[in-house]
PDB file of C-alpha atoms and ligand atoms in Angstrom:
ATOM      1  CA  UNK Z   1      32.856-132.217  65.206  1.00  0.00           C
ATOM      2  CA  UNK Z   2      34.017-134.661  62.753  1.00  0.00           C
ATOM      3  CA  UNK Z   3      34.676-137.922  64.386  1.00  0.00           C
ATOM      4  CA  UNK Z   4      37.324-138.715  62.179  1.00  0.00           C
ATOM      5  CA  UNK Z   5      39.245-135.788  63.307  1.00  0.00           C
ATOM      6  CA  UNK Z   6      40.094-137.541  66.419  1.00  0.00           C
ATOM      7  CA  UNK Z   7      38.793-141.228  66.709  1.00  0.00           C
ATOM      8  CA  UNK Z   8      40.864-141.986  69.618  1.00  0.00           C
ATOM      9  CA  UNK Z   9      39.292-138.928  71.886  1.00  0.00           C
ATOM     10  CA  UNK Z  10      35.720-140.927  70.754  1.00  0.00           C
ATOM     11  CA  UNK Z  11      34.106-142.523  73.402  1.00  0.00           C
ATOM     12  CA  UNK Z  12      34.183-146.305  71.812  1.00  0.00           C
ATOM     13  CA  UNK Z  13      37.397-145.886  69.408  1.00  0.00           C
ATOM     14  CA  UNK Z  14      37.370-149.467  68.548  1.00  0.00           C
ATOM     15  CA  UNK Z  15      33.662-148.712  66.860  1.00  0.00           C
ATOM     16  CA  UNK Z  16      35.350-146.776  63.757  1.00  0.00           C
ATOM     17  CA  UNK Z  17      37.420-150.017  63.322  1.00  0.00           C
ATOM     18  CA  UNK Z  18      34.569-151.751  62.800  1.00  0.00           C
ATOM     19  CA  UNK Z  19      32.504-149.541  61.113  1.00  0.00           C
ATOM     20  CA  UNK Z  20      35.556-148.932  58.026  1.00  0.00           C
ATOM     21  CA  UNK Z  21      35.829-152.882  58.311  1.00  0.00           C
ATOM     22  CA  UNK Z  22      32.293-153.080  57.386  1.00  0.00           C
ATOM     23  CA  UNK Z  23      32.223-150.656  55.150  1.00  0.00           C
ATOM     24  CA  UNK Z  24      35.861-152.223  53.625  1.00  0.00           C
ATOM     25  CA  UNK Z  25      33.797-155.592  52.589  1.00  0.00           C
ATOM     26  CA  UNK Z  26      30.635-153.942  51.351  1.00  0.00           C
ATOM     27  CA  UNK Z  27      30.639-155.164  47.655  1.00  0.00           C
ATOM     28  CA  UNK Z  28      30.240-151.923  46.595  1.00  0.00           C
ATOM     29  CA  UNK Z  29      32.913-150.265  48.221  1.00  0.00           C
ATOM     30  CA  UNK Z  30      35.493-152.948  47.672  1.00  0.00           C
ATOM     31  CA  UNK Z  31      34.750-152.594  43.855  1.00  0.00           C
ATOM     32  CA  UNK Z  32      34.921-148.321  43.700  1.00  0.00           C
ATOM     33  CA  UNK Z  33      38.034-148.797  45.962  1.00  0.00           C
ATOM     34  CA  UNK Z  34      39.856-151.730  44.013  1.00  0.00           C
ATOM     35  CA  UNK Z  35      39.281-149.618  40.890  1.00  0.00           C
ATOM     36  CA  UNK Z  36      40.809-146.586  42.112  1.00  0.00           C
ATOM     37  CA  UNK Z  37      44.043-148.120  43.180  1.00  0.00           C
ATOM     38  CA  UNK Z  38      44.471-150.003  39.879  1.00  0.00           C
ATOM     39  CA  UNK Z  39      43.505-146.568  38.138  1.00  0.00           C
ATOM     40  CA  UNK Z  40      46.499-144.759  40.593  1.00  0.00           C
ATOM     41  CA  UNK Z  41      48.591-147.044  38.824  1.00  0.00           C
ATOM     42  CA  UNK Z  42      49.922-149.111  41.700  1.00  0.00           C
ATOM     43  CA  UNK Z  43      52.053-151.419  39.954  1.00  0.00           C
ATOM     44  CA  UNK Z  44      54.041-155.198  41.550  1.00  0.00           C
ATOM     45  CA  UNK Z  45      57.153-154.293  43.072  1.00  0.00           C
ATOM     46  CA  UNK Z  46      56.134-150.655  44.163  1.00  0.00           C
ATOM     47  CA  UNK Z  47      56.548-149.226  47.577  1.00  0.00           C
ATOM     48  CA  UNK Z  48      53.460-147.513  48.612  1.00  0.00           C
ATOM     49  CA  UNK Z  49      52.139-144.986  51.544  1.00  0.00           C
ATOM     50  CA  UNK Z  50      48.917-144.733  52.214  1.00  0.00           C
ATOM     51  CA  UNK Z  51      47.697-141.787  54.516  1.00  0.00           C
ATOM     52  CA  UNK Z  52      45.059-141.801  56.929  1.00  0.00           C
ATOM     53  CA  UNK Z  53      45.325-145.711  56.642  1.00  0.00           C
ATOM     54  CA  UNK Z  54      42.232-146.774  59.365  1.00  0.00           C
ATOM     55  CA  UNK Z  55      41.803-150.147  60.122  1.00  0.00           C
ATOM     56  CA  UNK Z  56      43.853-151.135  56.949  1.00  0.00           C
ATOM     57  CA  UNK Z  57      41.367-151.817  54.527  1.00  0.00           C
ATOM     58  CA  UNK Z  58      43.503-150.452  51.863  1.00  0.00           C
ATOM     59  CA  UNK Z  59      47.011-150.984  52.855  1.00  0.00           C
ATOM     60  CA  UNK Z  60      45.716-154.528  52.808  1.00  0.00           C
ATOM     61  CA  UNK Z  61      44.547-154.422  49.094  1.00  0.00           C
ATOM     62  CA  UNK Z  62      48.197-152.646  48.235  1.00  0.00           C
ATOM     63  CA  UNK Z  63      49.868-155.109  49.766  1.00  0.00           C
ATOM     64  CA  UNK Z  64      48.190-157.819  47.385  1.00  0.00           C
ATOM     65  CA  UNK Z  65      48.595-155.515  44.377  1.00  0.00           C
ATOM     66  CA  UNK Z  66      52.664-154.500  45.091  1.00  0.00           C
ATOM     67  CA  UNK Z  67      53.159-158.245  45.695  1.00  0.00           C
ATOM     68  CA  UNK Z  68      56.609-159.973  47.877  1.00  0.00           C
ATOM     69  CA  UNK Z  69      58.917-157.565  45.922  1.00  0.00           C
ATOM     70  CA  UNK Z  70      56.914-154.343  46.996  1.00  0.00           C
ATOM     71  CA  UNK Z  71      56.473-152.351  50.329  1.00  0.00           C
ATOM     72  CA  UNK Z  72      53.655-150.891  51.341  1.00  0.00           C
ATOM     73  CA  UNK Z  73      53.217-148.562  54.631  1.00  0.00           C
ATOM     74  CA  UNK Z  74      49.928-147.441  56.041  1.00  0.00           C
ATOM     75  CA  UNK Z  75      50.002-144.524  58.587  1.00  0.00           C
ATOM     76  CA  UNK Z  76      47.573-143.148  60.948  1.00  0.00           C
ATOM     77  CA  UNK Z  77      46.944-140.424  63.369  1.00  0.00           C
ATOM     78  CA  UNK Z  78      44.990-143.020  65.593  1.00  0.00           C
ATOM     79  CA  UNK Z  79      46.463-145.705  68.167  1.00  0.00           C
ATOM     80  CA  UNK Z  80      43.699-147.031  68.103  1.00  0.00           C
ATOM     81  CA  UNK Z  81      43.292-147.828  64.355  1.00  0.00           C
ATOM     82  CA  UNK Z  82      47.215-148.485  63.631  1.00  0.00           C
ATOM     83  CA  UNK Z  83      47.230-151.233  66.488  1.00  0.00           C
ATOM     84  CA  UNK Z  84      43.695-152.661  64.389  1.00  0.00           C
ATOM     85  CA  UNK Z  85      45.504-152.427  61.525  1.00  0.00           C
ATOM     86  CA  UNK Z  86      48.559-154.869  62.690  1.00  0.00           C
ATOM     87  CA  UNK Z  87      46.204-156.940  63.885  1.00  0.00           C
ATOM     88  CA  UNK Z  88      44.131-157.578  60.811  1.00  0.00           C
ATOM     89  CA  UNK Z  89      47.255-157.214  58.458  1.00  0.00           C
ATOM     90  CA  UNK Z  90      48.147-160.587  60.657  1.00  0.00           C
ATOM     91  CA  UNK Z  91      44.790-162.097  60.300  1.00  0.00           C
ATOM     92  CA  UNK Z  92      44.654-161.703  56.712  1.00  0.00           C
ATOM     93  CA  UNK Z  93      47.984-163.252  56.318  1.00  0.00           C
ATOM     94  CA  UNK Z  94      49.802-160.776  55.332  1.00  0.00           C
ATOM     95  CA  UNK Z  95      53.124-160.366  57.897  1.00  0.00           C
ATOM     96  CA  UNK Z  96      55.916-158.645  56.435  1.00  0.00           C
ATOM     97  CA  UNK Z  97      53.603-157.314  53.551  1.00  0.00           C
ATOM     98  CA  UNK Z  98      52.404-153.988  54.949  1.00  0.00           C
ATOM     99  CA  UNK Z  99      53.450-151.812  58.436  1.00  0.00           C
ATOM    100  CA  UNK Z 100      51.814-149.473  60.290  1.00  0.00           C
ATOM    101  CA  UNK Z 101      52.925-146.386  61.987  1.00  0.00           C
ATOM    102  CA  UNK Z 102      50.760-143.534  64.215  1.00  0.00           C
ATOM    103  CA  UNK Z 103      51.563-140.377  62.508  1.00  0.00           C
ATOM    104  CA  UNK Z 104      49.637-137.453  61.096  1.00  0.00           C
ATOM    105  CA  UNK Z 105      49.631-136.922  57.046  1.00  0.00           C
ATOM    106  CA  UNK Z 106      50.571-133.266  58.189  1.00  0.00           C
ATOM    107  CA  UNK Z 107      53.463-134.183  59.448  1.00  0.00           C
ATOM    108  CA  UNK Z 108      55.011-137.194  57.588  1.00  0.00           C
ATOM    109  CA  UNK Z 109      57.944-139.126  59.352  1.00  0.00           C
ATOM    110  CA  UNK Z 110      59.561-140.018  55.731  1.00  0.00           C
ATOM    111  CA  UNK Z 111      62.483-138.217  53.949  1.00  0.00           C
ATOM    112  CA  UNK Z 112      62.035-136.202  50.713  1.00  0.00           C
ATOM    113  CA  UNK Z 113      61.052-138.659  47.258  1.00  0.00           C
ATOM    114  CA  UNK Z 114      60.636-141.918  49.407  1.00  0.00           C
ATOM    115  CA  UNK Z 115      57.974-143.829  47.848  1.00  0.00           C
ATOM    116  CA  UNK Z 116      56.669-144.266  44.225  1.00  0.00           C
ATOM    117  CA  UNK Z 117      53.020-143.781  44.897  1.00  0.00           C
ATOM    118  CA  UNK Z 118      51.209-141.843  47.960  1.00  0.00           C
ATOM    119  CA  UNK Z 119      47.316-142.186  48.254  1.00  0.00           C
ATOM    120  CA  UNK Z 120      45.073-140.955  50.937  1.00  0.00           C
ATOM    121  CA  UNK Z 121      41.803-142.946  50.595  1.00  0.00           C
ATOM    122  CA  UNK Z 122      38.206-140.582  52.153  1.00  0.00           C
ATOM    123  CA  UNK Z 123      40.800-138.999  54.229  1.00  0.00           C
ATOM    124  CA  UNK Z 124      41.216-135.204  52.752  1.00  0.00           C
ATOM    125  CA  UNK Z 125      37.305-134.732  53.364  1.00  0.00           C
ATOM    126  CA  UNK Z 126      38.045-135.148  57.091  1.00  0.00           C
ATOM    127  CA  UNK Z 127      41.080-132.638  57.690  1.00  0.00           C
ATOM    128  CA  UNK Z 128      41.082-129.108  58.138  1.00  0.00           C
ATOM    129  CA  UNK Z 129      43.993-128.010  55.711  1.00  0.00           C
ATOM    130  CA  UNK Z 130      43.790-131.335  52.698  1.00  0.00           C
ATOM    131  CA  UNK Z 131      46.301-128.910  50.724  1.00  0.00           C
ATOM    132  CA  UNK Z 132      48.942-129.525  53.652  1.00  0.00           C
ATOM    133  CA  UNK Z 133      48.314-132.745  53.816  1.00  0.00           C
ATOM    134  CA  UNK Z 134      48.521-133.314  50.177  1.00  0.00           C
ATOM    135  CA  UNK Z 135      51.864-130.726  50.626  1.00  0.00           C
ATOM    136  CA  UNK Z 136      53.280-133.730  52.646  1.00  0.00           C
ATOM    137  CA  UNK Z 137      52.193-136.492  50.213  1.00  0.00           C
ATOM    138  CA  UNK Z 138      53.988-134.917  47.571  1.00  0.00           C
ATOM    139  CA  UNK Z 139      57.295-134.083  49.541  1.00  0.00           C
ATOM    140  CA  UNK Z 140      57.951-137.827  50.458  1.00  0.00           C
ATOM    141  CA  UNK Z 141      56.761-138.880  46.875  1.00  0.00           C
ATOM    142  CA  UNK Z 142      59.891-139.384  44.414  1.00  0.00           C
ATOM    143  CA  UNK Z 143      59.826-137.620  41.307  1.00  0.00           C
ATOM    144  CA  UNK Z 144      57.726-139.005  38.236  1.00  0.00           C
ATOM    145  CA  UNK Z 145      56.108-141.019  40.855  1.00  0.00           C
ATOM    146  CA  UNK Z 146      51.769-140.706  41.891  1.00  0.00           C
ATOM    147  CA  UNK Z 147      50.074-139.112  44.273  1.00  0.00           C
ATOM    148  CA  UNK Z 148      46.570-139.889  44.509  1.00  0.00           C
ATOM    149  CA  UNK Z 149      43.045-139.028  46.373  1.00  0.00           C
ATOM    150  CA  UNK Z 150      39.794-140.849  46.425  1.00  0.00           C
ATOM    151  CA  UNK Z 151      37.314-139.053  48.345  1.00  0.00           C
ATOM    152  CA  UNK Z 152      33.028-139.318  48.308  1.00  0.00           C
ATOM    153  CA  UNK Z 153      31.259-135.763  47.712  1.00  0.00           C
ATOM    154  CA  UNK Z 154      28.408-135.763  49.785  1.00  0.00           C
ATOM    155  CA  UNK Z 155      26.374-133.003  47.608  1.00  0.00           C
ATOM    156  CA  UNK Z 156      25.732-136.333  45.409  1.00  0.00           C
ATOM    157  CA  UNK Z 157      24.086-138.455  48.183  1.00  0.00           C
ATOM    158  CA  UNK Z 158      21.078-139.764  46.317  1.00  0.00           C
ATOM    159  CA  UNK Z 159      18.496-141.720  48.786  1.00  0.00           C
ATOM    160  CA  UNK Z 160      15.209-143.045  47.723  1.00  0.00           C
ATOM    161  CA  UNK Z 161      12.311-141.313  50.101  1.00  0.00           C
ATOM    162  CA  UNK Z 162       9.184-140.020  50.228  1.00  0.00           C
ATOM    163  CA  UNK Z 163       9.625-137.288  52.525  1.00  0.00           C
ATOM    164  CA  UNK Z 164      12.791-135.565  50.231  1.00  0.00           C
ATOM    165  CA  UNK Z 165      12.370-132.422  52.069  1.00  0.00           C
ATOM    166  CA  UNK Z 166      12.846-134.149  55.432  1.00  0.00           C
ATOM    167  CA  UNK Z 167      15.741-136.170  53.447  1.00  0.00           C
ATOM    168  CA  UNK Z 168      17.351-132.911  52.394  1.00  0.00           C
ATOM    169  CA  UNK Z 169      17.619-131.306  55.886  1.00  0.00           C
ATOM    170  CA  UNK Z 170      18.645-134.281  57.473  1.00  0.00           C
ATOM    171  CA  UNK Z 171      21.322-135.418  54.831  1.00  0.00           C
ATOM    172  CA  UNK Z 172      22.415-131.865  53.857  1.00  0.00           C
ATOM    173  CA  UNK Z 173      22.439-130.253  57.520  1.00  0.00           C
ATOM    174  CA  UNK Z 174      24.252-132.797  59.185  1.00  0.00           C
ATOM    175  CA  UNK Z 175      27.072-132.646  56.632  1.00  0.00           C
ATOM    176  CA  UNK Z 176      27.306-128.907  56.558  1.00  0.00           C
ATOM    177  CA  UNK Z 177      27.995-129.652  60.264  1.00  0.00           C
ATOM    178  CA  UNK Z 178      30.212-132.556  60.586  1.00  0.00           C
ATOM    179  CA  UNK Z 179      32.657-132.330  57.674  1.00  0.00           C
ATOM    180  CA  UNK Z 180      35.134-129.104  57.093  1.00  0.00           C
ATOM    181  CA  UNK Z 181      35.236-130.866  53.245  1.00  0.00           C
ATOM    182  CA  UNK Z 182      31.978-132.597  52.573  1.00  0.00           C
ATOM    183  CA  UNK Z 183      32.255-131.528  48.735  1.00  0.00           C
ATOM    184  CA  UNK Z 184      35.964-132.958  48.571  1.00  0.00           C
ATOM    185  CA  UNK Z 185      35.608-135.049  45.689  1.00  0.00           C
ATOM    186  CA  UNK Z 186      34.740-132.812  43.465  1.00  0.00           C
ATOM    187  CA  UNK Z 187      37.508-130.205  44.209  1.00  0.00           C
ATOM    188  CA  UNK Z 188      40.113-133.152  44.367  1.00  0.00           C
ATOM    189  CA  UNK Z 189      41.679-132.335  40.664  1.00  0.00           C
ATOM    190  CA  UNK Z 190      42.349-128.674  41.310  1.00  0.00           C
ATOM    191  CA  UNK Z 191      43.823-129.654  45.083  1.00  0.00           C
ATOM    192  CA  UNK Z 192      45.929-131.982  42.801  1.00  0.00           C
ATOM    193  CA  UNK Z 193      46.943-129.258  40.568  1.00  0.00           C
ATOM    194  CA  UNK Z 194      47.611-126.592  43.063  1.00  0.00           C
ATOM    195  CA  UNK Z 195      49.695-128.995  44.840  1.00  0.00           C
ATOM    196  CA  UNK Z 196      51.949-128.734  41.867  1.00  0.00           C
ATOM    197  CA  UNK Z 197      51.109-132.493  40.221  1.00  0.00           C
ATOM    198  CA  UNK Z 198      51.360-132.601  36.381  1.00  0.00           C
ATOM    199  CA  UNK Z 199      48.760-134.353  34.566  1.00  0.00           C
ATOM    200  CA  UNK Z 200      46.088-134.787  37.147  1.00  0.00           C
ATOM    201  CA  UNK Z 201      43.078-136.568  35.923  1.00  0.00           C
ATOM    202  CA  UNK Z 202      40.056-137.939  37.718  1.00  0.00           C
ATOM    203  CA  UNK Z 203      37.875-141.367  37.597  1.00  0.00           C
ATOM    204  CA  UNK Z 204      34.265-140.913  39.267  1.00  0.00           C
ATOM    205  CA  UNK Z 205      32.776-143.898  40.810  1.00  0.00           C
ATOM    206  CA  UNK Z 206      29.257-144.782  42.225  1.00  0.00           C
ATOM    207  CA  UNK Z 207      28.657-146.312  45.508  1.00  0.00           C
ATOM    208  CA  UNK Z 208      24.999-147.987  45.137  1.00  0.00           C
ATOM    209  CA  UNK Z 209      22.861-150.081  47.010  1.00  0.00           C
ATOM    210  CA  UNK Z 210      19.878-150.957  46.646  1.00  0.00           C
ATOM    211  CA  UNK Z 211      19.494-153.793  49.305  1.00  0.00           C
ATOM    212  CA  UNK Z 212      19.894-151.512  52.869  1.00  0.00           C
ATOM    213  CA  UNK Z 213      22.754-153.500  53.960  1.00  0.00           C
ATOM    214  CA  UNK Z 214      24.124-153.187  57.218  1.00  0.00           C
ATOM    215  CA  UNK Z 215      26.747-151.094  56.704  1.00  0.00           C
ATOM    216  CA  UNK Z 216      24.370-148.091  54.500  1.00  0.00           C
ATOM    217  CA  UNK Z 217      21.215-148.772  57.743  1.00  0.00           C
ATOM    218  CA  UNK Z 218      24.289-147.803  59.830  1.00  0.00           C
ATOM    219  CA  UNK Z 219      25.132-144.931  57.656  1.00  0.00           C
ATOM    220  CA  UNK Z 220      21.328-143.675  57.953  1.00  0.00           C
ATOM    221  CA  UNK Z 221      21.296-144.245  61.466  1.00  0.00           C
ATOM    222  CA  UNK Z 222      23.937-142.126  62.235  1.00  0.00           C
ATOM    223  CA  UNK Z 223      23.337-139.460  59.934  1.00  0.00           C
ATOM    224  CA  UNK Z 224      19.339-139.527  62.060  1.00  0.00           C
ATOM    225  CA  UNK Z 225      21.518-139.664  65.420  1.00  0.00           C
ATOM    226  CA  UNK Z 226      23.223-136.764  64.239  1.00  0.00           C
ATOM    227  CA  UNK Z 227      20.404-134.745  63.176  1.00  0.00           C
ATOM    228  CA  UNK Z 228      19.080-134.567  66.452  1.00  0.00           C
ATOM    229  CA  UNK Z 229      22.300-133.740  68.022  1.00  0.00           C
ATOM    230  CA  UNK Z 230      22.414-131.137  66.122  1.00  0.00           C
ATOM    231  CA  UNK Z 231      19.082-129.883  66.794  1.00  0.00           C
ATOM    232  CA  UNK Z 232      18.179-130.305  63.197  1.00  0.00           C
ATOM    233  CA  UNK Z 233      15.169-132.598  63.755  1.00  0.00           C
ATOM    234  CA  UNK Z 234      13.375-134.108  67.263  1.00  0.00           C
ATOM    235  CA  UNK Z 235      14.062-137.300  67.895  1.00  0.00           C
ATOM    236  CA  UNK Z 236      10.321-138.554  67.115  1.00  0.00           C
ATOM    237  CA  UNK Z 237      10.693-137.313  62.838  1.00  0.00           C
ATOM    238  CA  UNK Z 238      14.369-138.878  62.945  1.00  0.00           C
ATOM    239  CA  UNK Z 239      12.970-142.104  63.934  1.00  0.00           C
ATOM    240  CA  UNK Z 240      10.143-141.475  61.369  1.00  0.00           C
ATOM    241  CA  UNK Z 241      12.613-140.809  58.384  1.00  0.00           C
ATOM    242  CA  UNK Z 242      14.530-143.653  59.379  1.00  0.00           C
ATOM    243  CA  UNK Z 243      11.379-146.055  59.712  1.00  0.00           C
ATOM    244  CA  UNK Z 244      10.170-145.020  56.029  1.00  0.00           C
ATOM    245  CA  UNK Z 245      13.629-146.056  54.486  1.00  0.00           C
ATOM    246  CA  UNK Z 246      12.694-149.319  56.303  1.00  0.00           C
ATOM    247  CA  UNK Z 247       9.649-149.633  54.736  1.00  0.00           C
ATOM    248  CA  UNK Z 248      10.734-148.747  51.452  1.00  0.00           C
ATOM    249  CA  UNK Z 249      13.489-151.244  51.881  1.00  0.00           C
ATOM    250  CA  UNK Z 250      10.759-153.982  52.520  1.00  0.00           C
ATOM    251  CA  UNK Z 251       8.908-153.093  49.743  1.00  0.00           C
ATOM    252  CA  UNK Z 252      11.989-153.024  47.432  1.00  0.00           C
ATOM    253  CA  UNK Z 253      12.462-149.022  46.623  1.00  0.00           C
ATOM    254  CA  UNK Z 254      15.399-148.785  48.353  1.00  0.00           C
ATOM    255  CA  UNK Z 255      18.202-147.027  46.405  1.00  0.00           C
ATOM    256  CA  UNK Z 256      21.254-145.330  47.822  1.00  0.00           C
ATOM    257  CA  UNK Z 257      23.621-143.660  45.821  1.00  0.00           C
ATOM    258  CA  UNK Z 258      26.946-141.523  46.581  1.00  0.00           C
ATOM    259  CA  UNK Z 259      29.392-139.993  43.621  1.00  0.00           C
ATOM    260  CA  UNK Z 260      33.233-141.162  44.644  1.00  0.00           C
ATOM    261  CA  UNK Z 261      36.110-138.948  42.882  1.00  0.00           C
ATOM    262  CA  UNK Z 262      40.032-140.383  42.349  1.00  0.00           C
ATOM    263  CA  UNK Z 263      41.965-138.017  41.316  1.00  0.00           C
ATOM    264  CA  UNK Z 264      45.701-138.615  40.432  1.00  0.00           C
ATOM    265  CA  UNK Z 265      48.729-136.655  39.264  1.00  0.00           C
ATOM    266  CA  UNK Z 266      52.241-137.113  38.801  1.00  0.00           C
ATOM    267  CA  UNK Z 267      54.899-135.781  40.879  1.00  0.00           C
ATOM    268  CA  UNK Z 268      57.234-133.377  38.925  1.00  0.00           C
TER     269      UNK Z 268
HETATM  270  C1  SAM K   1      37.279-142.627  56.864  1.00  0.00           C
HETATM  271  S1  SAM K   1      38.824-143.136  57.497  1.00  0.00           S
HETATM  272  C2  SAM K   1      39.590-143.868  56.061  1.00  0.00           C
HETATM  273  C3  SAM K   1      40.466-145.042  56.399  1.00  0.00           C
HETATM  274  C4  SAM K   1      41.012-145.817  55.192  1.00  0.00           C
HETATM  275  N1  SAM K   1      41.751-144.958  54.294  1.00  0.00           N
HETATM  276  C5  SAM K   1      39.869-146.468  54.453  1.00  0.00           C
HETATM  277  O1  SAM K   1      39.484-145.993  53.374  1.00  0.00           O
HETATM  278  O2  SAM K   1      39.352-147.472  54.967  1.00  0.00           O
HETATM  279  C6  SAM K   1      39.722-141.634  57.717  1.00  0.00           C
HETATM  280  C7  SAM K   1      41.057-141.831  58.413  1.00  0.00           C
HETATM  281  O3  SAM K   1      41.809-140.624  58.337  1.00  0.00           O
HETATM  282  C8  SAM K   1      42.515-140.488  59.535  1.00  0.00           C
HETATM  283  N2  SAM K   1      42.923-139.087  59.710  1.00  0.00           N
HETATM  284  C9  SAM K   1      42.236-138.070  60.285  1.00  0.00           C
HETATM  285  N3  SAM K   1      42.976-136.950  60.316  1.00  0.00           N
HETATM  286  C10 SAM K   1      44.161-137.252  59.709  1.00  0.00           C
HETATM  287  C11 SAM K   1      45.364-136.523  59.429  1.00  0.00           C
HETATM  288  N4  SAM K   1      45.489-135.243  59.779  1.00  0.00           N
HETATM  289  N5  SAM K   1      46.374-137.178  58.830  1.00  0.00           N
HETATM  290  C12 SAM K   1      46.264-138.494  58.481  1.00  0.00           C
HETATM  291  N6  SAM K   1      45.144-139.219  58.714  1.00  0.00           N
HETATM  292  C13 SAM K   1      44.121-138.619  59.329  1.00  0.00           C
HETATM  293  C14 SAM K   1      41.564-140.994  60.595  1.00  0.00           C
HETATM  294  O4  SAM K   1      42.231-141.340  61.802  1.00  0.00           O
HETATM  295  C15 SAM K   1      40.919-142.169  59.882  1.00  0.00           C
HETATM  296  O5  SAM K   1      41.566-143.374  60.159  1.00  0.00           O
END
């Protein structure tokens, strides 16, 4: 099961707080994700949800964006994450700029045409029903204002190997496993439209790196861990697959790619 699902029934909660902090700073990332939110639209002064909101990452970057005169709320389904979230909000100096509240996006605790923009940043790839989440987003969303998905479509994972048929059955099975959505970002724009949002249109982005930094050898790792969870490979090719992305690293071949969708439409 999808991790994400329920982080706080994990057995180390406090890990996915660190692992979407890592991932937050990632040059990469930060760039794919900046340029999302300034493609959403998010102007100064606006007051902002974000759904599915982590360990903050990018209620923190709407909080720079919306500036003093703008609000900007981040809500989560996890304890765990929301009370991360405060605390890093703090850190990063940002008091008073962005709150946190546990709650699920099915469910939103927000009346009817609240805020002008609602995004849910590689959250709809984790739920079972995105369409009822993205129901939600659009209820508490005031009319003319954005709603707004960014997810990663993990049919466009691109990794640099020489064993690509061991690289397909690891990469492929375990996502067929672990995510209900693991081809989300490519079926964002019609969720949009279906959802009832006028002109919807859609910015892909490319995650790439090409240095194995911590936060991708992480990614690997888990995605080998995984694998043999699942029964998909022994333990002794895992640790082979993951030694020859080593390798390759060392030898500079390494290249990871991943296609990131943003869709947006406007609220009727
Ligand atoms: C991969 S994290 C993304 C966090 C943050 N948006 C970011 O990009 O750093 C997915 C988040 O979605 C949350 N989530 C899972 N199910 C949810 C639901 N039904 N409603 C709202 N959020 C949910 C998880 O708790 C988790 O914090």
């Amino acid at each position: 099961m999808d991790p994400y699902r329920a982080i706080d029934a994990q057995p180390d909660p406090a890990e996915f707080v660190e692992r979407l902090e890592e991932r937050g700073e990632t040059p990469s990332h930060a760039r794919l994700r900046r340029r999302f939110l300034r493609f959403a639209g998010v102007r100064g002064g606006a007051s902002v949800l974000e759904v599915g909101s982590g360990s903050g990452v990018v209620a923190r970057d709407l909080a720079r964006m919306v500036g003093p005169r703008g609000q900007v709320v981040g809500v989560d389904p996890s304890r765990t994450c929301v009370a991360a979230a405060r605390r890093l909000a703090h850190v990063h100096g940002l008091d008073g700029r962005v709150a946190f509240r546990v709650a699920d996006g099915r469910g939103l605790p927000f009346r009817t045409g609240r805020f002008d923009v609602t995004l849910a940043v590689t959250v709809l790839l984790h739920v079972d029903e995105p369409a009822g989440v993205l129901r939600e987003m659009v209820r508490v969303t005031r009319h003319g204002g954005i709603v707004g998905a960014q997810d990663q479509d993990f049919g466009t994972l691109a990794l640099e190997h020489p064993d690509r048929e061991l690289t397909a059955r690891i990469l492929d099975g375990v996502v067929e496993h672990l995510y209900p959505e693991p081809l989300s970002g490519r079926r964002l724009p019609g969720l949009l439209r279906a959802a009832g949002l006028r002109r919807v249109r859609l910015m892909a982005d490319v995650f790439q790196d090409t240095a194995l930094t911590p936060y991708t050898q992480r990614f690997l790792e888990h995605r080998a861990e995984n694998a043999v969870k699942l029964g998909i490979v022994e333990t002794a090719v895992a640790q082979r697959w993951l030694d020859a992305i080593t390798d390759g690293a060392r030898a500079g071949r390494f290249v990871m790619t991943l296609n990131f969708y943003g869709a947006t439409g406007v609220r009727p």
